[in-house]
Short mmCIF file of C-alpha atoms in Angstrom, two decimals:
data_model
loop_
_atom_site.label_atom_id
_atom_site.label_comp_id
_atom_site.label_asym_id
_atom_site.label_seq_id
_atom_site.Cartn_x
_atom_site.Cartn_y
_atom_site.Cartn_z
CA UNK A 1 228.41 146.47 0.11
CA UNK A 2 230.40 148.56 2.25
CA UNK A 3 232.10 148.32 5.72
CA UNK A 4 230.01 151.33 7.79
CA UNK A 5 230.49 150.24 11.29
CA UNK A 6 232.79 148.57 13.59
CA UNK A 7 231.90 148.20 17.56
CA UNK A 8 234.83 146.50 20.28
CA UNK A 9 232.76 145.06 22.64
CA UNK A 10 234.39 144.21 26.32
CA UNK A 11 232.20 142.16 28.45
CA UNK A 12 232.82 140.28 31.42
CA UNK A 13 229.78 137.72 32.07
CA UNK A 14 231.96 135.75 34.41
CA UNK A 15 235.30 136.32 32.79
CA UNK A 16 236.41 138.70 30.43
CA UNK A 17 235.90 138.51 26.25
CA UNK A 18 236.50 141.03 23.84
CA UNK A 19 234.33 140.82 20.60
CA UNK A 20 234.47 142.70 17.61
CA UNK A 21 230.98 143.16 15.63
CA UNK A 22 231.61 144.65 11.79
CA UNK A 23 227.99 146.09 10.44
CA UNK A 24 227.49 146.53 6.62
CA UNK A 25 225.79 149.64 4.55
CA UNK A 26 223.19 146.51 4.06
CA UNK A 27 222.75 145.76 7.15
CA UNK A 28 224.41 142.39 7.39
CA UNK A 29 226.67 142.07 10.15
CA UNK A 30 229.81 139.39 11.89
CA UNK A 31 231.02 138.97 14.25
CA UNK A 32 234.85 138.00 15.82
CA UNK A 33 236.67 136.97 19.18
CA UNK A 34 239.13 138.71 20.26
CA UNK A 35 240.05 137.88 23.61
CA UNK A 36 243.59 137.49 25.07
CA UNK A 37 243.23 136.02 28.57
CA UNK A 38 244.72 138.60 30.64
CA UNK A 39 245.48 141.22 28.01
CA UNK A 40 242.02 142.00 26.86
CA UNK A 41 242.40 145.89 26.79
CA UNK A 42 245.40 145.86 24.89
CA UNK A 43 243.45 143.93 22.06
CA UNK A 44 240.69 146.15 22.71
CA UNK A 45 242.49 148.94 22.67
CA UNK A 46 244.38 147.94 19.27
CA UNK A 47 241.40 147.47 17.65
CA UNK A 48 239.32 150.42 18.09
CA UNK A 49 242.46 152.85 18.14
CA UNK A 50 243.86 150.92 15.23
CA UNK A 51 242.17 148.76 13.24
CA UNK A 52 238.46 150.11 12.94
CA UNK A 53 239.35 153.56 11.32
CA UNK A 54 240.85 151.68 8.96
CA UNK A 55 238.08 149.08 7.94
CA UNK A 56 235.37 151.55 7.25
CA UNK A 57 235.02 152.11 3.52
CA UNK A 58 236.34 148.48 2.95
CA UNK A 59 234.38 145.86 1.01
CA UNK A 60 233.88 143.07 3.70
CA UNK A 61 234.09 140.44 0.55
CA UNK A 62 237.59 141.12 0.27
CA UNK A 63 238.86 139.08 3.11
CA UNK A 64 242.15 137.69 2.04
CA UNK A 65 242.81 141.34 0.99
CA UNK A 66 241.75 142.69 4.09
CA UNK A 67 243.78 140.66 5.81
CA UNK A 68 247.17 141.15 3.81
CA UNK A 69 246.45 144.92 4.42
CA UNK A 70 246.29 144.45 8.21
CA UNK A 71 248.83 142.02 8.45
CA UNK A 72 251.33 143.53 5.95
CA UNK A 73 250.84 147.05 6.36
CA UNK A 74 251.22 147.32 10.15
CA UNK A 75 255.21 146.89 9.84
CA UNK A 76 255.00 145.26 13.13
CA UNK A 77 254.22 142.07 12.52
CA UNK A 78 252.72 138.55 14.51
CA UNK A 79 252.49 138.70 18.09
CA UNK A 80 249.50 137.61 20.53
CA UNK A 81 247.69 140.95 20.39
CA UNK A 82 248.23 141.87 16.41
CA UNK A 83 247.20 138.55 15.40
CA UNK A 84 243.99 138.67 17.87
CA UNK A 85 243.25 141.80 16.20
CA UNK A 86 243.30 140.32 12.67
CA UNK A 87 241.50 137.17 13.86
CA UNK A 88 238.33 139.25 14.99
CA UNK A 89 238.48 140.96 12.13
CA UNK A 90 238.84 137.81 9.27
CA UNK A 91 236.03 135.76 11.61
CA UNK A 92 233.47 138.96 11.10
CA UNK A 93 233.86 139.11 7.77
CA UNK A 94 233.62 135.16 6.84
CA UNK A 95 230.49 135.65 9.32
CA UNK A 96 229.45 138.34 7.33
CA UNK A 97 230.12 135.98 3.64
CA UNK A 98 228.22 133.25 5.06
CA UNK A 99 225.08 135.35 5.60
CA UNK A 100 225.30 137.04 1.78
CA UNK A 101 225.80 133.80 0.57
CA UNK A 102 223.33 132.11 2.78
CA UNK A 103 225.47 129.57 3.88
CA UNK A 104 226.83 127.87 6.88
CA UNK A 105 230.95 129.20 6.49
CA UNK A 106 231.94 125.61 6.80
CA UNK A 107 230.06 125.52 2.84
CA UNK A 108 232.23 128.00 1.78
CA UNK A 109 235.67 126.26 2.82
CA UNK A 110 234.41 123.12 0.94
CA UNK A 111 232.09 121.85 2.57
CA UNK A 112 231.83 118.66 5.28
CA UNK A 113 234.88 116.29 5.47
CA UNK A 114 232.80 114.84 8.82
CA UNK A 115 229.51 114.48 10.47
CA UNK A 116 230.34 115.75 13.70
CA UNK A 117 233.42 117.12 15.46
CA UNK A 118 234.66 115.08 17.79
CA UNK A 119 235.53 116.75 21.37
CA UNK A 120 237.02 116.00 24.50
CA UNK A 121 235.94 117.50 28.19
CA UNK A 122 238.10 118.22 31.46
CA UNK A 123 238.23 115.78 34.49
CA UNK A 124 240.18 116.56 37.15
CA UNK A 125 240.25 115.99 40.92
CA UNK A 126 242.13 116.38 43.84
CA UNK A 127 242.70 112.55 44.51
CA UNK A 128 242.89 109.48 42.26
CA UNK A 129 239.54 108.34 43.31
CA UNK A 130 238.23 112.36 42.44
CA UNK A 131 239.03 111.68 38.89
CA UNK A 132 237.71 108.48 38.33
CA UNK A 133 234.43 110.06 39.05
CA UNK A 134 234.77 112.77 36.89
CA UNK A 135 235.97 110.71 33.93
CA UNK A 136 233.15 108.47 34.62
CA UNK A 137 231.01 111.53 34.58
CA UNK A 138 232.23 112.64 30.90
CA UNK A 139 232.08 109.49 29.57
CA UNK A 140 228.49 109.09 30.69
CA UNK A 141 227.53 112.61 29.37
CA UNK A 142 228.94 110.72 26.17
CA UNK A 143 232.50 112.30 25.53
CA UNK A 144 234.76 109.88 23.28
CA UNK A 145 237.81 111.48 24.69
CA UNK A 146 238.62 112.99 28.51
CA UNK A 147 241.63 115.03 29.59
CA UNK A 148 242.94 113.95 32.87
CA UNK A 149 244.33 116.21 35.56
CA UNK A 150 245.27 115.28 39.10
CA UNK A 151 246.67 117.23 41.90
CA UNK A 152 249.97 116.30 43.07
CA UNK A 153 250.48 115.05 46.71
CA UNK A 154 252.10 117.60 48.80
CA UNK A 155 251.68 120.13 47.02
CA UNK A 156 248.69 122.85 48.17
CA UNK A 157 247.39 123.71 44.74
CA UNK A 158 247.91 122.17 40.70
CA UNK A 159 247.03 124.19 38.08
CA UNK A 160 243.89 122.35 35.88
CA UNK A 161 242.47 121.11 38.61
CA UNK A 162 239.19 123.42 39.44
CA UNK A 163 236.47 123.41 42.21
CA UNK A 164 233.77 123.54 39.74
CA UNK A 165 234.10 121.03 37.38
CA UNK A 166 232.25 121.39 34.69
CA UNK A 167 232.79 125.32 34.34
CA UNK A 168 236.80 125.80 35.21
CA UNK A 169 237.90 129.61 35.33
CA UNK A 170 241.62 129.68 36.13
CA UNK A 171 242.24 133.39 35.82
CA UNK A 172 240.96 133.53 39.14
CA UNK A 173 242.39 137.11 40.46
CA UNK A 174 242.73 140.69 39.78
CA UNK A 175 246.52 140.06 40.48
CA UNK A 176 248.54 136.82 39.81
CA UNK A 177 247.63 133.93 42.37
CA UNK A 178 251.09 132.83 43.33
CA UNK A 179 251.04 128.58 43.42
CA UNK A 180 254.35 126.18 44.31
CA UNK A 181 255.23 123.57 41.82
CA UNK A 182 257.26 120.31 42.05
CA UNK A 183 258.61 118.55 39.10
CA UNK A 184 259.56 115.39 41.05
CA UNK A 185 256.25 114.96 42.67
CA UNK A 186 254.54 115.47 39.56
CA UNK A 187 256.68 113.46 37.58
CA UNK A 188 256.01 110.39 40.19
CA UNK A 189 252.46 110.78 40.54
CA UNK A 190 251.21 111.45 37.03
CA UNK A 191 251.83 107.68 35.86
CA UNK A 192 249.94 106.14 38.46
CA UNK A 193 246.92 108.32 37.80
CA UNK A 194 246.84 106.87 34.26
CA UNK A 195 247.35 103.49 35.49
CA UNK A 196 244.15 103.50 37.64
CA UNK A 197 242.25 105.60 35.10
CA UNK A 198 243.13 103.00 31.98
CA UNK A 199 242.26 100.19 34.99
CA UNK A 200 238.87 101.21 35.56
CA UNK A 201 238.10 102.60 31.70
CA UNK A 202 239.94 99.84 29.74
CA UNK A 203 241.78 100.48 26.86
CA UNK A 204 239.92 102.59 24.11
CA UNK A 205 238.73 105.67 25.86
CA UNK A 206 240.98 108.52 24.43
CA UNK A 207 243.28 109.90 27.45
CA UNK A 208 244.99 113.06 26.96
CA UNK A 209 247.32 115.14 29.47
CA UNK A 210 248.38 118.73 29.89
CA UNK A 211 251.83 119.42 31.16
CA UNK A 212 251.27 123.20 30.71
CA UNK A 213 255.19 123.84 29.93
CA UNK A 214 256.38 122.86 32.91
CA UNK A 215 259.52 120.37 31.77
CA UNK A 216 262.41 120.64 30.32
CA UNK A 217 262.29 118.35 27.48
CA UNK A 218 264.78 115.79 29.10
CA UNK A 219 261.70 115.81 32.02
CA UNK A 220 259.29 115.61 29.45
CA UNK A 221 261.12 112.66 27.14
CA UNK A 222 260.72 111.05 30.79
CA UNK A 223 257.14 111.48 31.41
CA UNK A 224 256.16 110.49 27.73
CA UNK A 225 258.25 107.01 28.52
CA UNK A 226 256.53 106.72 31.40
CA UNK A 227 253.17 107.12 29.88
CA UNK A 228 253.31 105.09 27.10
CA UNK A 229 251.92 101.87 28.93
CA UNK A 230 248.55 103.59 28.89
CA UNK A 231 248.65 105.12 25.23
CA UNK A 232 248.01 108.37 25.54
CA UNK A 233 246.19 110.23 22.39
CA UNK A 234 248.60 112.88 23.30
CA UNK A 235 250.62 114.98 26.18
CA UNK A 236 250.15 118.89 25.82
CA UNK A 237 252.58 121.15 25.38
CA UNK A 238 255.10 119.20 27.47
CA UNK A 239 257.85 122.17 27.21
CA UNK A 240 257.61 126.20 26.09
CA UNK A 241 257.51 125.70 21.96
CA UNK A 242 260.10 128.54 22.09
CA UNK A 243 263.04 126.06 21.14
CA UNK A 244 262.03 123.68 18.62
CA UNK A 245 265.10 121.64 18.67
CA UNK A 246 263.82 120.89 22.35
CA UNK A 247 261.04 118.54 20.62
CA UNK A 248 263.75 116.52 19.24
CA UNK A 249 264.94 115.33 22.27
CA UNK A 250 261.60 114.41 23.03
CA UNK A 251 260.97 112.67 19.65
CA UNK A 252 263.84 110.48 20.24
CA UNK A 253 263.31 109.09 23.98
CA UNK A 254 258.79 108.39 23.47
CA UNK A 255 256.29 107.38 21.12
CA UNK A 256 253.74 109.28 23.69
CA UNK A 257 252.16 111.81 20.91
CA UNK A 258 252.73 115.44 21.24
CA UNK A 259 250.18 118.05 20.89
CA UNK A 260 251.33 122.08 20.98
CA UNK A 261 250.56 125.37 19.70
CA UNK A 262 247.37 127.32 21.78
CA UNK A 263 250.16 129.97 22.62
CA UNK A 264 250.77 130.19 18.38
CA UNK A 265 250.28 133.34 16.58
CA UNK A 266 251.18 132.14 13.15
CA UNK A 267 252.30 129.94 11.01
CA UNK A 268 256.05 130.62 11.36
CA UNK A 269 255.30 129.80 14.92
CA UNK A 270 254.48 125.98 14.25
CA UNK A 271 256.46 125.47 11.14
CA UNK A 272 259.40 124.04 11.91
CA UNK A 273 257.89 121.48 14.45
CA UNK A 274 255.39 120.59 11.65
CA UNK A 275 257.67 120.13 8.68
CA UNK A 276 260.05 117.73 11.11
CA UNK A 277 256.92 116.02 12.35
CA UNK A 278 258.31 116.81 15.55
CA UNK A 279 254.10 116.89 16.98
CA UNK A 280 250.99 115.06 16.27
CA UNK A 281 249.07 117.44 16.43
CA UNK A 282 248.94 121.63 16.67
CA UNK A 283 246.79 123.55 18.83
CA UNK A 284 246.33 126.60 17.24
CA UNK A 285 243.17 128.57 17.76
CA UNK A 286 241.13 130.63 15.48
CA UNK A 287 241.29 133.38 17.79
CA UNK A 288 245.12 133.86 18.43
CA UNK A 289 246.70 132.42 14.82
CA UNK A 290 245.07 135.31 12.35
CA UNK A 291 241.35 133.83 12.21
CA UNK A 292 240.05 131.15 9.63
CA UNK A 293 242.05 132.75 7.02
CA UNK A 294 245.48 132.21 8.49
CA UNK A 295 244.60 129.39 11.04
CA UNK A 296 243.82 126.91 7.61
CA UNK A 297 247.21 127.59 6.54
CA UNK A 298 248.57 126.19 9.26
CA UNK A 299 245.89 123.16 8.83
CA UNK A 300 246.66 122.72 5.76
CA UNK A 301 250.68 122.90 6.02
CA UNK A 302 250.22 120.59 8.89
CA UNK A 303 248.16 117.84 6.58
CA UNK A 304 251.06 117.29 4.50
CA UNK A 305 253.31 116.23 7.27
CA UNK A 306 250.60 113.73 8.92
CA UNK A 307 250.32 116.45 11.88
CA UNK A 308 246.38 116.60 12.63
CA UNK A 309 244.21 119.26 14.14
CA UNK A 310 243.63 120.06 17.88
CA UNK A 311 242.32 123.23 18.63
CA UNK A 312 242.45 125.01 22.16
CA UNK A 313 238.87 125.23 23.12
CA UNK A 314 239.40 126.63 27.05
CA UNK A 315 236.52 129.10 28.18
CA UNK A 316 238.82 132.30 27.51
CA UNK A 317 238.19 131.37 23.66
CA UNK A 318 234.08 133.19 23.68
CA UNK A 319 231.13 131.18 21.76
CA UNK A 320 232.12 133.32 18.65
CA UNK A 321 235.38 131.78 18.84
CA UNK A 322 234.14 128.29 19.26
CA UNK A 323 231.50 128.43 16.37
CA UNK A 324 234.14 129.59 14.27
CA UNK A 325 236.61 127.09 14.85
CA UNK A 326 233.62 124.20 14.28
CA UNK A 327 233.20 125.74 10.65
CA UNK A 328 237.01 124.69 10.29
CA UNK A 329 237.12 121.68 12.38
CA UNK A 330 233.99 120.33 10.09
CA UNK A 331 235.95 120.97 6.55
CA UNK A 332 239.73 119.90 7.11
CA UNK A 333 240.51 116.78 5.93
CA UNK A 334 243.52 116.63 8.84
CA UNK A 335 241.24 117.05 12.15
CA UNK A 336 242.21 115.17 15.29
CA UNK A 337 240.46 116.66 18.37
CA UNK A 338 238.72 119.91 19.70
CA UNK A 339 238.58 120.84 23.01
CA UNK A 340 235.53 122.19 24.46
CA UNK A 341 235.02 123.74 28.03
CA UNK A 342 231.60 124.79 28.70
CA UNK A 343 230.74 127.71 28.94
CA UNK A 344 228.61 129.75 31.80
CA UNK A 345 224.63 130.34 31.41
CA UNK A 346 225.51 134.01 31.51
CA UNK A 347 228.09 133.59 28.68
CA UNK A 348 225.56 131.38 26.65
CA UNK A 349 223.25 134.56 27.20
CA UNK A 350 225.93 137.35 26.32
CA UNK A 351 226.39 134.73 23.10
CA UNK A 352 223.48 132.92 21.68
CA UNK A 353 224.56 130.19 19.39
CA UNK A 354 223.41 127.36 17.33
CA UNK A 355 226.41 124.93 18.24
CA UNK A 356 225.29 121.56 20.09
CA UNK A 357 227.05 118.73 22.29
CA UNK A 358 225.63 115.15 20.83
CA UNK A 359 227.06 111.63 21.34
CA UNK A 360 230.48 112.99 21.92
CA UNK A 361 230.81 115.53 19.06
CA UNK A 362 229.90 119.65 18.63
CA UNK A 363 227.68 120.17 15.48
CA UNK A 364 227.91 123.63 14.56
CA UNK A 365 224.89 125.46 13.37
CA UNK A 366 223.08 125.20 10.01
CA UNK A 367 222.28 129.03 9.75
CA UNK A 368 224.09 131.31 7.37
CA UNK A 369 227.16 132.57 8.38
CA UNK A 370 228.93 131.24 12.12
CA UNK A 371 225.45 130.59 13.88
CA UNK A 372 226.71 133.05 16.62
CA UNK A 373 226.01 136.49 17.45
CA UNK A 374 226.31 139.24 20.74
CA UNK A 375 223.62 140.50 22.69
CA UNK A 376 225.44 143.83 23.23
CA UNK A 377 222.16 144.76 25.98
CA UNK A 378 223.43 141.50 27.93
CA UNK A 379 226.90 142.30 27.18
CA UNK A 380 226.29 145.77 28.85
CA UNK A 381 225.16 144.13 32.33
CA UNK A 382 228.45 142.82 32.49
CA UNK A 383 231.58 145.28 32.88
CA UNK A 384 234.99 144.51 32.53
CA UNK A 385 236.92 142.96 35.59
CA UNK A 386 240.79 142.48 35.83
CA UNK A 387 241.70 138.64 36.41
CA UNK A 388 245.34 137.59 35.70
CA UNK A 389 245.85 133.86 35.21
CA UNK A 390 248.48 132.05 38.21
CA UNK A 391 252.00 132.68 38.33
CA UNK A 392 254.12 129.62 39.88
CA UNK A 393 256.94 129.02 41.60
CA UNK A 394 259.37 126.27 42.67
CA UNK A 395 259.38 125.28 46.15
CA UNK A 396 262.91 127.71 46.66
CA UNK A 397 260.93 130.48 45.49
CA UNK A 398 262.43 130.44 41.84
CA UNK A 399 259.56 131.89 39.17
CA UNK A 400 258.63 128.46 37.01
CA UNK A 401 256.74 128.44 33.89
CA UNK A 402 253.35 128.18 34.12
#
């Protein structure tokens, strides 16, 4: 079997994905996500300029091979849009071995360590009383776990928290929405969100919280102290991963759990923060960390220094990304959480899957290979539209991470 064809799909059904779709001398085809919110051409653009001339020919059995040679050989190494690249690449071709064998991929990395993988949904609100309702809504759709966002009093707009809630889109303009952002405010008013929410929920609902970089980890060794009377199964990415040694301040002032890593391209990337067990659990998605290949790595690096799964599952990751990242989720022994956004009727058209919400936990499909595919006619009605996600900045003006 031989590698004949390689299409870079850009569709925009609501927001913009980028999907690569490998076809065989057989017949058998994959497919792989490729999407980088906000820099989907560039992927797109690497890939068909780059990266297809070079697969055609190739054996698609030879993944960990094929991989090596696109990792190794392209001199320029890691980085958000290489790694993307690779990632659509390795998920095609472990689509592609799941359908030759005749196997769900999640067989072929050993098989179920689980019945079901356990997700957790997105309530958010304006007010206090907003997100009660909405975590009341999640947990009677059946979700074991419920992020919870609030917007902060006096300030006009808060990143996470969305109009509509069930299908949240926050790259939201074809140039940067500018937003102003208060540390103190926030850091006052997040603790007495949790306070009502564990109030009204009681005590074993898993609560999780987003931070979205925006401490410095003094800021964030504060929040995590503050949080701790409502036990928290984690707070996300409390400060930019750029400087590890910033999670050891954090370590040392909260026993609030950390969870990091959807902006990871590799393992080097979360390595250091593993091996000190300086998080709880890494973030890392299929889609941005090298595909299934390279993402278990990290998984399985991670297991050895009791650091658990908990994969970014936002709606800029596309169905193929999602049904790959089940296959994984099902198999390692280490998994802690997945995140899972909805996605849009029209996306669920542009992507029919087999993946299903039950009782709290995604069960990916049964069928050989991912149990996703493209509808490139669907995909067609849909044409590429810029949208940039927010840029924020302190209430002096001052550019503030996101």
């Amino acid at each position: 079997m031989r590698i004949v064809d390689a299409r870079v799909i850009v569709t925009c059904p609501g927001r913009n994905f980028v999907t690569l779709k490998v076809v065989t001398d057989e017949g058998v085809t994959g497919v792989g996500d490729a999407t980088l919110n906000g820099r989907e051409l560039a992927v797109a653009s690497y890939l068909r300029d780059h990266v297809v001339p070079l697969l055609i020919g190739r054996d698609p059995a030879r993944i960990e091979d094929t991989w090596q040679y696109l990792y190794q050989g392209s001199y320029w190494r890691r980085g958000p849009v290489t790694m993307s690249a690779i990632a659509a690449v390795d998920t095609a071709l472990w689509d592609i071995k799941g359908k030759v064998a005749g196997l769900p991929v999640y067989q072929l990395l050993g098989g179920r360590s689980r019945e079901g993988v356990t997700v957790y949904g997105h309530a958010n609100g304006e007010t206090v009383d907003e997100v009660l309702t909405e975590v009341a809504r999640f947990v009677d759709l059946g979700y074991r776990a419920v992020r919870v966002q609030c917007g902060v009093p006096g300030l006009p707009r808060t990143y996470g928290v969305s109009t509509d809630k069930m299908f949240y889109e926050p790259a939201d303009a074809a140039l940067p929405t500018e937003t102003t952002w208060s540390t103190e405010a926030y850091l006052a008013h997040v603790p007495t969100v949790f306070a009502r929410v564990r109030d009204e929920f009681g005590p074993t609902l898993r609560l999780l919280h987003d931070v979205h970089h925006r401490l410095t980890p003094i800021e964030a060794a504060r929040l995590g102290k503050s949080l701790e009377p409502y036990a928290l199964t984690w707070m996300e990415d409390p400060v930019p991963a750029d400087l590890p040694e910033g999670f050891r301040l954090i370590r040392r002032h909260t026993t609030t759990p950390i969870a990091v890593g959807e902006v990871f391209t590799s393992i080097f990337d979360a390595a250091q923060l593993i091996r000190e067990q300086l998080i709880d659990y890494v973030r890392a998605t299929v889609v941005h960390a090298g595909g299934l290949t390279h993402l278990r790595r990290i998984f399985d690096l991670a297991a050895l220094h009791h650091v658990r799964s908990g994969s970014h599952g936002a709606t800029d990751l596309s169905p193929v990304c999602m049904a790959a990242a089940l296959q994984l989720d099902l198999a390692i022994p280490n998994f802690g959480l997945q995140e899972y956004m909805r996605h849009t009727a029209p996306t669920d058209e542009v992507f029919p899957h087999g993946y299903h919400f039950d009782g709290g936990y995604l069960h990916p499909a049964e069928t050989p290979g991912l149990g996703v595919d493209i509808d490139e006619e669907a995909a067609a009605r849909h044409p590429y539209a810029p949208a940039y996600l927010p840029v924020n900045r302190l209430t002096d003006g001052t550019v503030h991470p996101w």
